[in-house]
XYZ file of C-alpha atoms in Angstrom:
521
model
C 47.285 81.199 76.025
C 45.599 79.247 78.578
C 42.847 79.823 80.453
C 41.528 79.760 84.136
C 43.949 76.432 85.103
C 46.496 75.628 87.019
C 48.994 75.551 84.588
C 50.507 79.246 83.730
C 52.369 79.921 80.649
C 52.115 79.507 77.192
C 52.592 77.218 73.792
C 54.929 78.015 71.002
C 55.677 75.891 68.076
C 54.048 75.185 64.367
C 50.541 73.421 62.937
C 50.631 72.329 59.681
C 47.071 71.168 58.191
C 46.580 69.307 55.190
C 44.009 67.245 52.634
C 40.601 67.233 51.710
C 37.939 68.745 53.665
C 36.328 65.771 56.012
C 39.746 64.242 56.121
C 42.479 66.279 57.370
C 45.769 65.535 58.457
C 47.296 67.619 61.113
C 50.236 67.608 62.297
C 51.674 69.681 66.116
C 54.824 70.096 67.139
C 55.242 72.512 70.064
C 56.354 72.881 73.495
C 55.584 74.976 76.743
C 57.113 78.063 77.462
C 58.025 80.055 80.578
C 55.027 77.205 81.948
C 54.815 76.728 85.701
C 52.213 74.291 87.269
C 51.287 75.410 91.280
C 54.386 77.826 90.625
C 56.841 74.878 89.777
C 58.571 74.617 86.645
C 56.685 72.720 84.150
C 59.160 71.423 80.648
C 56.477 69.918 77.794
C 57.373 69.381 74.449
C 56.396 66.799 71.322
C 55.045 65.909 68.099
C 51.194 65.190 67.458
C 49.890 63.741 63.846
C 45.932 63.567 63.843
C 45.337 61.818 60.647
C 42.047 60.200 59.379
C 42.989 56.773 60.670
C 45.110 57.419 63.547
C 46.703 59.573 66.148
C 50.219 59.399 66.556
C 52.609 60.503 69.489
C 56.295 61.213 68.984
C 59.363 62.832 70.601
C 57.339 63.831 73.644
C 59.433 64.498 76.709
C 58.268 66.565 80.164
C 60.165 67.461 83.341
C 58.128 68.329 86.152
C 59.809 68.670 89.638
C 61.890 65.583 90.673
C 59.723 63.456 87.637
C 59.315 63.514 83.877
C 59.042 61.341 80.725
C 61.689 60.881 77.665
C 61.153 59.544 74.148
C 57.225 59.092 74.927
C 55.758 58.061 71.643
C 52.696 56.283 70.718
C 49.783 56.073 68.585
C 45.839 55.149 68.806
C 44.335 53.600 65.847
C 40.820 55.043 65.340
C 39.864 51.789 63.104
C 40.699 49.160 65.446
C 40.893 51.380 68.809
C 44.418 49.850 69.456
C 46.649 51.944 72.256
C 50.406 51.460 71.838
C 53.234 53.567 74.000
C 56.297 53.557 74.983
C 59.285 55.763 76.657
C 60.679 56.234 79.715
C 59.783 57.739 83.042
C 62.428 59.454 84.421
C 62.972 60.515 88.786
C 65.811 62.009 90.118
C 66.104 61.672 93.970
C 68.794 63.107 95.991
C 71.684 62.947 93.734
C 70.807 60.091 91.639
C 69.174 60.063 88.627
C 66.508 56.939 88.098
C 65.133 55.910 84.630
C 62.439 53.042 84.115
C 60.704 51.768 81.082
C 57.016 52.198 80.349
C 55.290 50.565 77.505
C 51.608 50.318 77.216
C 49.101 48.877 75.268
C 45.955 48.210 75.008
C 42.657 49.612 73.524
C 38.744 50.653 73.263
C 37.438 47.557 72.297
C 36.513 48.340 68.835
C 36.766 51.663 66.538
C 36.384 55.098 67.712
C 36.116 58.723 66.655
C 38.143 61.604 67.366
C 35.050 63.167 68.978
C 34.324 59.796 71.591
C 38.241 59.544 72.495
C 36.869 61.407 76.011
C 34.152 59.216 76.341
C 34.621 56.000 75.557
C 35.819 53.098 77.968
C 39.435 51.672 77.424
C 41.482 49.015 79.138
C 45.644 48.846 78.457
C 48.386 46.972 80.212
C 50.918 49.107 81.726
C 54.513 47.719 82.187
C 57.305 49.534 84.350
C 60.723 48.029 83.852
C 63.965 47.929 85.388
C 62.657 49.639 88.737
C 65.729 49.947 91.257
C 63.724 47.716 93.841
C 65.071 46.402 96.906
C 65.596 43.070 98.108
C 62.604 40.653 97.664
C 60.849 42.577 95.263
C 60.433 42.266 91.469
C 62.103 44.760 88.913
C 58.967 45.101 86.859
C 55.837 45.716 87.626
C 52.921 45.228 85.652
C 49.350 47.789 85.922
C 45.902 47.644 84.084
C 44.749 51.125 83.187
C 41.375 51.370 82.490
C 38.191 53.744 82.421
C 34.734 53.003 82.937
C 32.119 55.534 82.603
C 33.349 58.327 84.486
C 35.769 57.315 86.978
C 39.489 56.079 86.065
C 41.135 53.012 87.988
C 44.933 51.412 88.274
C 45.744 48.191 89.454
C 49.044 46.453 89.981
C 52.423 46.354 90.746
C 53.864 43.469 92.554
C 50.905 40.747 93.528
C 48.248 43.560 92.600
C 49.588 45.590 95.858
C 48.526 48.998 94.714
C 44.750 50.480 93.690
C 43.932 53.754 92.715
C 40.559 54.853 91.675
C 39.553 58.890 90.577
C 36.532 59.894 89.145
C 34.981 63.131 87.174
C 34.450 64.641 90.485
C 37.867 64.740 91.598
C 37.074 61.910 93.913
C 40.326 59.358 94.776
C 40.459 56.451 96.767
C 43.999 54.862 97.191
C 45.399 51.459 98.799
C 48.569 49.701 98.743
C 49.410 46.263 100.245
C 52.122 43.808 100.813
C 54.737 43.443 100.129
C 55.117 47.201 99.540
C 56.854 48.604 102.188
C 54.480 51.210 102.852
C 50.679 50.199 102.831
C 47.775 52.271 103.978
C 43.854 53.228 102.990
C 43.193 56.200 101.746
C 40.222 58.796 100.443
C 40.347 62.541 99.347
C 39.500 64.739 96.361
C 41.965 66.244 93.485
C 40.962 69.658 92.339
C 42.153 71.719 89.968
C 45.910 70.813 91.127
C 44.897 70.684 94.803
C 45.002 67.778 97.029
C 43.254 66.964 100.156
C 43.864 63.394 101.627
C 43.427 61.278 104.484
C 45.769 58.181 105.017
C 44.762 55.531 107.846
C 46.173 51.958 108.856
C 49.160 53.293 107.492
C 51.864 50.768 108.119
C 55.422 51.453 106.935
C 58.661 49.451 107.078
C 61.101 52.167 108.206
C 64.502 50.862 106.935
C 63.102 50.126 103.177
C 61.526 53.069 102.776
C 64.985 55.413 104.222
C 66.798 53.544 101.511
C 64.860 54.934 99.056
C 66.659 58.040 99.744
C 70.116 59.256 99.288
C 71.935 59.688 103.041
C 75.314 58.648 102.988
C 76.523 58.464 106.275
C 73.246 58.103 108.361
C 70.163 55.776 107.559
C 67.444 54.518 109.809
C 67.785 50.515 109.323
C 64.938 49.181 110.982
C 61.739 49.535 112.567
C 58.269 50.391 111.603
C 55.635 53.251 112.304
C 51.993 52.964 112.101
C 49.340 55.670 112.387
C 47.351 58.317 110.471
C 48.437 61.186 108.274
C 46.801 63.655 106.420
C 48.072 65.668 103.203
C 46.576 68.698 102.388
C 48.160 71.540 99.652
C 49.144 71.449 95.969
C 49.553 68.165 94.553
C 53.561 68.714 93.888
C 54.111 70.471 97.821
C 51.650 69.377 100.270
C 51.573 69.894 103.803
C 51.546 66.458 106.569
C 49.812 66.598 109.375
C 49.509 63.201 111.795
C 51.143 61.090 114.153
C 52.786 58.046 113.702
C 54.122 55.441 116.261
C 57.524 54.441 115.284
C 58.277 51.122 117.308
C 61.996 48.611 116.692
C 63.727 51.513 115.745
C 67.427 51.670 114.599
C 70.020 53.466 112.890
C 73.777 53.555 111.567
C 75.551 56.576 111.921
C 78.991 56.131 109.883
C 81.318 57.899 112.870
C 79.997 55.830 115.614
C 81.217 52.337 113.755
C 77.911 50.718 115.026
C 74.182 50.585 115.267
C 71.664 52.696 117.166
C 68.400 51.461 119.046
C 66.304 49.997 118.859
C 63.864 52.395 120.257
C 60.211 53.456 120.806
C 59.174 56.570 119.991
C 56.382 59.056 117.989
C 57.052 60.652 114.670
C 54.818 64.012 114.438
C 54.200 65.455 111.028
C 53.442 69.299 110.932
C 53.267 71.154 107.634
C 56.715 70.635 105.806
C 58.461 69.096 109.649
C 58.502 65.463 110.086
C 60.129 65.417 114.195
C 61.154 62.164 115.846
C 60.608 62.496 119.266
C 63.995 62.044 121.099
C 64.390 58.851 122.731
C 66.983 56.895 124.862
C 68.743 54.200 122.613
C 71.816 51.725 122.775
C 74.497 53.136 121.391
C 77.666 51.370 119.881
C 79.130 50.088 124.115
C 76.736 52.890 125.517
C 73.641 54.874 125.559
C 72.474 57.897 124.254
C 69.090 60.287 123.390
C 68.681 60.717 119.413
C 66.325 63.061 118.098
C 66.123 63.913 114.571
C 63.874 66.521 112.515
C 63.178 66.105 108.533
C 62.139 69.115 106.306
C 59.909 67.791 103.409
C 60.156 69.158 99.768
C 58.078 68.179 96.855
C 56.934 64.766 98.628
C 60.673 64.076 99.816
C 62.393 64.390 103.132
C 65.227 66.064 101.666
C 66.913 68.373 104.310
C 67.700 66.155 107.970
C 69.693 66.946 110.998
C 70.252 63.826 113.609
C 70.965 64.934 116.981
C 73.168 62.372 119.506
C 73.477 63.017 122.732
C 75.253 60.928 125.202
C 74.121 60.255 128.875
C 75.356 61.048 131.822
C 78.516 61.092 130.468
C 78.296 57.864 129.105
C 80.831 57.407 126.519
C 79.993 56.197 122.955
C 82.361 54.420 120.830
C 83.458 56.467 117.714
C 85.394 54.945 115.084
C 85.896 56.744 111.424
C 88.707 58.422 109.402
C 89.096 61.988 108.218
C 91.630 62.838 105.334
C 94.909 61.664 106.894
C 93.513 61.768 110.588
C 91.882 58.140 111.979
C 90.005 58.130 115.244
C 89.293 55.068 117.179
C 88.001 55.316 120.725
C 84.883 56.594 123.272
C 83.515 60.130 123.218
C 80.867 61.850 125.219
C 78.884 65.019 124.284
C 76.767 66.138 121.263
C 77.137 64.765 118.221
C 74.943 66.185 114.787
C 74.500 64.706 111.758
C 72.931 67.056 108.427
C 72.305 65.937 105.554
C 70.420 67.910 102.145
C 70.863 66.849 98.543
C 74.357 67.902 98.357
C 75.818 66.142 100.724
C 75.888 65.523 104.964
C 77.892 67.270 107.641
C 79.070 66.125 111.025
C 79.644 68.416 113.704
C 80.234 67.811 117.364
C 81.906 68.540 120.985
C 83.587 64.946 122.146
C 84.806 64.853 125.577
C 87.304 61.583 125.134
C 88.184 58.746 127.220
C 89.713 56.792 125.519
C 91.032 56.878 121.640
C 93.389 56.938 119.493
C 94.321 59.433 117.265
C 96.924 58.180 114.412
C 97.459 58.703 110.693
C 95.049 56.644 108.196
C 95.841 54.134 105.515
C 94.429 55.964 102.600
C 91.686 54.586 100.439
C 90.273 55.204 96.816
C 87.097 56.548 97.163
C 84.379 54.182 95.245
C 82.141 56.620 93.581
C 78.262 55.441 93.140
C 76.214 56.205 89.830
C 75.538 59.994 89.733
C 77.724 63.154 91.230
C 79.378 62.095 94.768
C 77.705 63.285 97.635
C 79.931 65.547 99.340
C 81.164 64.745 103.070
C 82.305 67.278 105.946
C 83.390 67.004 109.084
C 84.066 69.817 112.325
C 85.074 68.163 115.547
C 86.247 69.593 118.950
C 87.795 66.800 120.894
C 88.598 67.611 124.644
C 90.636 65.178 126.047
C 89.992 62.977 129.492
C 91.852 60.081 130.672
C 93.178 57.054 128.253
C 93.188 59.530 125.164
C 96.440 58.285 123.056
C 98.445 60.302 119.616
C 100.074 57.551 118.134
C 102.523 58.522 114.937
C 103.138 57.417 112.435
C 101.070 53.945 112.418
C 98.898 52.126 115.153
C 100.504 48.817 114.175
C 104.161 50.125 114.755
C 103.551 53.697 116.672
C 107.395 55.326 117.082
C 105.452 57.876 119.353
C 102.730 57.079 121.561
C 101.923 59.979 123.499
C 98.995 60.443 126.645
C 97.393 63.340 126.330
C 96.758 65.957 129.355
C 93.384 66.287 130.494
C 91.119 69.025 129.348
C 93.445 69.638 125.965
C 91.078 70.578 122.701
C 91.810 69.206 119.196
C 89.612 70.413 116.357
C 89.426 68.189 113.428
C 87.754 68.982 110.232
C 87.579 67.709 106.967
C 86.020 68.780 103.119
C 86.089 65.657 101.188
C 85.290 67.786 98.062
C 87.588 69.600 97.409
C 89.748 67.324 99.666
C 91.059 69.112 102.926
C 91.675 68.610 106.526
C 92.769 70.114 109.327
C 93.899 69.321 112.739
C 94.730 72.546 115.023
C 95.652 72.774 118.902
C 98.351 72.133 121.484
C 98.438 68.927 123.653
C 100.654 68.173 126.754
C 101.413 64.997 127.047
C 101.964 63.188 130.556
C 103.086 60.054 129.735
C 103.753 57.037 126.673
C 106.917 56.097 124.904
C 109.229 56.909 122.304
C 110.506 54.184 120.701
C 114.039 54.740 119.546
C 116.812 52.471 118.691
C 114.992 49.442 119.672
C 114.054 50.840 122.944
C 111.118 51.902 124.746
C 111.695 55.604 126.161
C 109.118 56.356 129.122
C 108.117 59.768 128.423
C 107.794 62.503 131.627
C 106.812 65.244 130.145
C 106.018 66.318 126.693
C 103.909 68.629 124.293
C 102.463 67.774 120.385
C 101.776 70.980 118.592
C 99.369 70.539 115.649
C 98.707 73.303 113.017
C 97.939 70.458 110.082
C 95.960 70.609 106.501
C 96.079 68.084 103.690
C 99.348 70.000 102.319
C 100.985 68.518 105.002
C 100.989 66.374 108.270
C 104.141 67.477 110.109
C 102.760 68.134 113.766
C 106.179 69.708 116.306
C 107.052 67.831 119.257
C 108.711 68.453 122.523
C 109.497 65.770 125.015
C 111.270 64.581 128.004
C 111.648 60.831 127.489
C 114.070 58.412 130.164
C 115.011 54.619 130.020
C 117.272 52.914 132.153
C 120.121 50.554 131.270
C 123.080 48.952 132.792
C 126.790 49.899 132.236
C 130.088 48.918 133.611
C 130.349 51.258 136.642
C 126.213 50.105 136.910
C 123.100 51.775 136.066
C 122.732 54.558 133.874
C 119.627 56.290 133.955
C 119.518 57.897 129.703
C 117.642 60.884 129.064
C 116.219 61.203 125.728
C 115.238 65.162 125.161
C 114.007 66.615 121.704
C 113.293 69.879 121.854
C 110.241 71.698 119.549
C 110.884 70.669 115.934
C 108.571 68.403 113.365
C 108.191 64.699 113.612
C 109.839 64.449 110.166
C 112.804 66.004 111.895
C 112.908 64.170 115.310
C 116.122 63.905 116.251
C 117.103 63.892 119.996
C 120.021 64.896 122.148
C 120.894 62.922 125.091
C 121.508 62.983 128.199
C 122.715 60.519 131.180
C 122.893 59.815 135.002
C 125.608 59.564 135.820
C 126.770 61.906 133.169
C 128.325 59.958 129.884
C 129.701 61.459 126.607
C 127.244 61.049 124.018
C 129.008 58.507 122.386
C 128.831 56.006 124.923
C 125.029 56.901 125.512
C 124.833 55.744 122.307
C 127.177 52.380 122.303
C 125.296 51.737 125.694
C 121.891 51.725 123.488
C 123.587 49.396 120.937
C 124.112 51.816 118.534
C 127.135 51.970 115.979
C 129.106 55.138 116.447
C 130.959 56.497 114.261
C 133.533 59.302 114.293
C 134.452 62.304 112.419
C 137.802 63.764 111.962
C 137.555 66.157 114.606
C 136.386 63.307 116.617
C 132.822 64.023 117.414
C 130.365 61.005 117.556
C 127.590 60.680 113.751
C-alpha cells in the first residue's frame, strides 16, 4: 500500500531476489491496481532488474487520462553512469489516437551508486519523433533533460522554443517561444499533484492551435488572442480563470459553404467555461452575431456549441448536403453548431429566401485515421420568397416547383447509422413541369414529403397549363396530376377548347398509339 500521496491504490505482482549478500540481483515485475491519481484512472505496469552493475527497464507501459507510454524500456549503467531509453508516448485527442517516439540518452558523468541515483546531477538528450506537426514546423523535436543540484530543467523543441524549470520546492517556471503557436511566461508551484499557475504575455495563434483538435464541421481558422490566464486545481483538471483579447478572428462552418469574420472580440475563461463574447461578423453574402462557449476537460476543450445568428433578417448563404437531400440557397434565423468527442450536431430555424432544395449526387465518405466522427443534422426550413424544389436533378429539374410562403420543411439527418428525413406539406404557386419537351407553367400545386433514407418518393399534386397552336388556332393544354408519387407522375389532360386526349397529345408532338378498343397509349 501507499502512503499519504496522491496516488490511491495498490501494487500487485512478484520480486524475485537473488546472489550473494553485497551483490544482489533483483528483479520486479508488477503493475497498479484499482490506482487512481486526483481520482483519475491511473494504468502502470513493467519489469525492473536491479543488478550489481546496472538497472534495467523493460515492458513498461502507463495510461493516464488522454496520455501514456508503450514499450518504455531502458537501462542505467552504474559503472559508466550511461542513460539509455526508448518507447513511445502515446495521446489520444478527440477521436484520434497519436503515437510519437521517445528515445533518450544520456548520463551522470561518471559511475554512480544505487544510493546517489537521487542525488547526483545528469544531463540526456531527449528526442520526440514523428510528431503530427502542422505546416512549417519540424516532425522531431529534440530536448536536453538535465538536473542540477536540486532543481530539474528542459530545453528544446523546435529552435529551443520551450523551457521548463522545477525545483525540490515544487517551484516551476515555464516559457515557450516562436514558432510555437502558443507562447507565454509563466511561474507557479506543483504540490503534491496540485497546480497553481500564472500565464502572462500569452500570445496564441488561434487557427493552429483549433487544429489541434478534432471538430469536423466547424474550426476557428484564423486570428489570435493575447492576455493573461491563470490555472489553478489538480494537475490533470484545472480550473482557467483570465481574459484574453481575441483580435482577426474567423471561422468555417461546413453548412454555410464559406468563411466567418473576421472579428474582434474577448474570450473569458471561468473554471471549466471558455465563452467567446458574441460579436457581429461577415458571413458567407451577409452578416451575422456568433457566439460560442467551450467546456474544458482534462486540459482540452472538448464539449463546444457555436451559436449563428443572422441580422436583421439578413440572409446567410447555406450550402451543404444531407443523405439524399442538397440545399443551396440564403437562410435567416438561428443556426447551432455542437460538437463533443463523438461527433457534432447542427440544429437550426431557417427562414429561406432563396434555395434550392433537390436530390444529391451521392459521395463515398473518406474516412480519416481513427473511428469516424459521427454527423447530425435537425433543420426547420420556413419558406419566403425565391425558395425552389427541384426533382430529380438541378442540372435537368423535370419539376421545379415555388414554394408558398410561410410552408415548414424539417430536414434531419444521422450519418451513423445513415438516415434522413424530410417531413411537411408545401403549396406551390408557381414553376414548371417539364413534359414532353415542353415547359408546363404551373398555377397551382402541392409537394407532400413524408421521406427517410428507405425511400425518396415525395406525392405531388399540380395544376400545370401551356399554350400551343392548332388548326382551328390556339389551344390552351391543361396538364393536371392529381396526388400520387413522383415515381408515378403521370398526368391527365385537359384542353381549351376541349380536344380528345389524343390530339392533346399529337398537338404536343407525341406519338399516339391505339388500342383495339381504340383508346389513345
Amino acid at each position: 500500500r501507499f502512503g499519504e500521496t496522491a496516488i490511491e491504490g495498490s501494487v500487485s505482482g512478484t520480486v524475485e531476489v537473488a546472489g550473494p549478500l553485497g551483490a544482489f540481483e533483483t528483479r520486479v515485475s508488477a503493475e497498479l491496481v484499482n490506482a487512481r491519481f486526483n481520482n483519475d484512472p491511473l494504468v502502470v505496469s513493467g519489469d525492473i532488474a536491479i543488478l550489481p552493475d546496472r538497472i534495467e527497464l523493460s515492458n513498461a507501459n502507463g495510461q493516464f487520462v488522454r496520455v501514456g507510454g508503450r514499450d518504455v524500456g531502458g537501462s542505467i549503467d552504474l559503472t559508466t553512469g550511461e542513460i539509455v531509453a526508448s518507447g513511445f508516448y502515446t495521446q489520444r485527442l478527440g477521436e484520434r489516437y497519436r503515437e510519437i517516439g521517445v528515445s533518450v540518452s544520456g548520463g551522470f558523468g561518471g559511475a554512480v551508486a544505487l544510493a546517489d541515483l537521487a542525488e547526483r546531477d545528469f544531463a540526456t538528450d531527449v528526442l520526440l519523433a514523428g510528431i503530427p506537426v502542422q505546416e512549417g514546423l519540424p516532425s522531431d523535436w529534440p530536448f536536453r533533460l538535465s538536473r542540477e543540484g536540486t532543481s530539474f530543467a528542459a530545453v528544446g523543441g523546435p529552435d529551443d522554443a520551450m523551457a521548463i524549470t522545477l525545483d525540490s520546492e515544487g517551484n516551476i517556471q515555464m516559457a515557450t517561444r516562436e514558432p510555437l503557436p502558443l507562447t507565454f511566461d509563466g511561474v507557479g508551484v506543483l504540490d503534491d499533484g496540485e497546480l497553481e499557475a500564472d500565464f502572462f504575455n500569452v500570445e496564441g495563434r488561434i487557427g493552429r492551435l483549433w487544429g489541434i483538435l478534432d471538430s469536423r464541421g466547424f474550426g476557428l481558422t484564423g486570428g489570435s488572442a493575447s492576455g493573461s490566464v491563470r490555472i489553478v486545481g489538480p494537475i490533470n483538471d484545472p480550473d482557467f480563470y483570465g481574459t484574453l483579447v481575441a483580435d482577426g478572428v474567423t471561422a468555417e462552418i461546413d453548412i454555410l459553404g464559406g468563411s466567418v469574420g473576421p472579428a474582434r472580440t474577448f474570450v473569458v475563461f471561468d473554471e471549466k467555461q471558455m465563452t467567446v463574447r458574441e460579436a457581429e461578423v461577415a458571413a458567407p453574402e451577409g452578416r451575422a452575431r456568433v457566439g460560442m462557449t467551450a467546456l474544458f476537460s482534462r486540459w482540452i476543450p472538448d464539449i463546444y456549441e457555436v451559436r449563428v445568428e443572422t441580422v436583421d433578417d439578413d440572409p446567410i448563404r447555406i450550402a451543404n448536403q444531407f443523405g439524399d437531400i442538397e440545399i443551396d440557397g440564403y437562410g435567416a434565423g438561428t443556426l447551432i453548431v455542437s460538437g463533443d468527442p463523438g461527433g457534432i450536431a447542427i440544429t437550426g430555424d431557417l427562414v429561406a429566401s432563396p434555395m434550392s432544395i433537390t436530390l444529391a449526387d451521392q459521395e463515398e465518405i473518406e474516412q480519416g485515421d481513427g473511428p469516424p466522427s459521427e454527423l447530425s443534422v435537425d433543420l426547420n426550413v420556413t419558406t419566403d420568397r425565391g425558395v425552389e424544389f427541384l426533382w430529380p436533378t438541378q442540372a435537368f429539374p423535370i419539376l421545379r416547383g415555388s414554394a408558398g410562403i410561410n410552408e415548414t420543411v424539417r430536414i434531419t439527418y444521422e450519418e451513423d447509422p445513415r438516415s434522413f428525413s424530410v417531413d411537411g406539406g408545401v403549396q406551390i404557386q408557381g414553376g414548371e413541369v417539364f413534359y414532353f419537351d415542353r415547359s408546363f407553367y404551373i398555377r397551382e400545386g402541392e409537394i407532400i414529403f413524408a421521406e427517410d433514407e428507405t425511400g425518396f418518393d415525395p406525392r405531388l399534386s399540380v395544376n400545370a397549363e401551356i399554350r400551343e397552336i392548332g388548326e382551328d388556332g390556339p389551344v390552351r393544354i391543361y396538364l393536371v396530376a392529381d396526388e400520387r408519387p413522383l415515381s408515378e407522375f403521370a398526368p391527365t389532360w385537359r384542353s381549351d377548347p376541349p380536344l380528345s386526349e389524343a390530339a392533346i397529345l399529337t398537338l404536343l408532338g407525341g406519338t399516339v398509339f391505339v388500342s383495339e378498343e381504340g383508346d389513345p397509349i
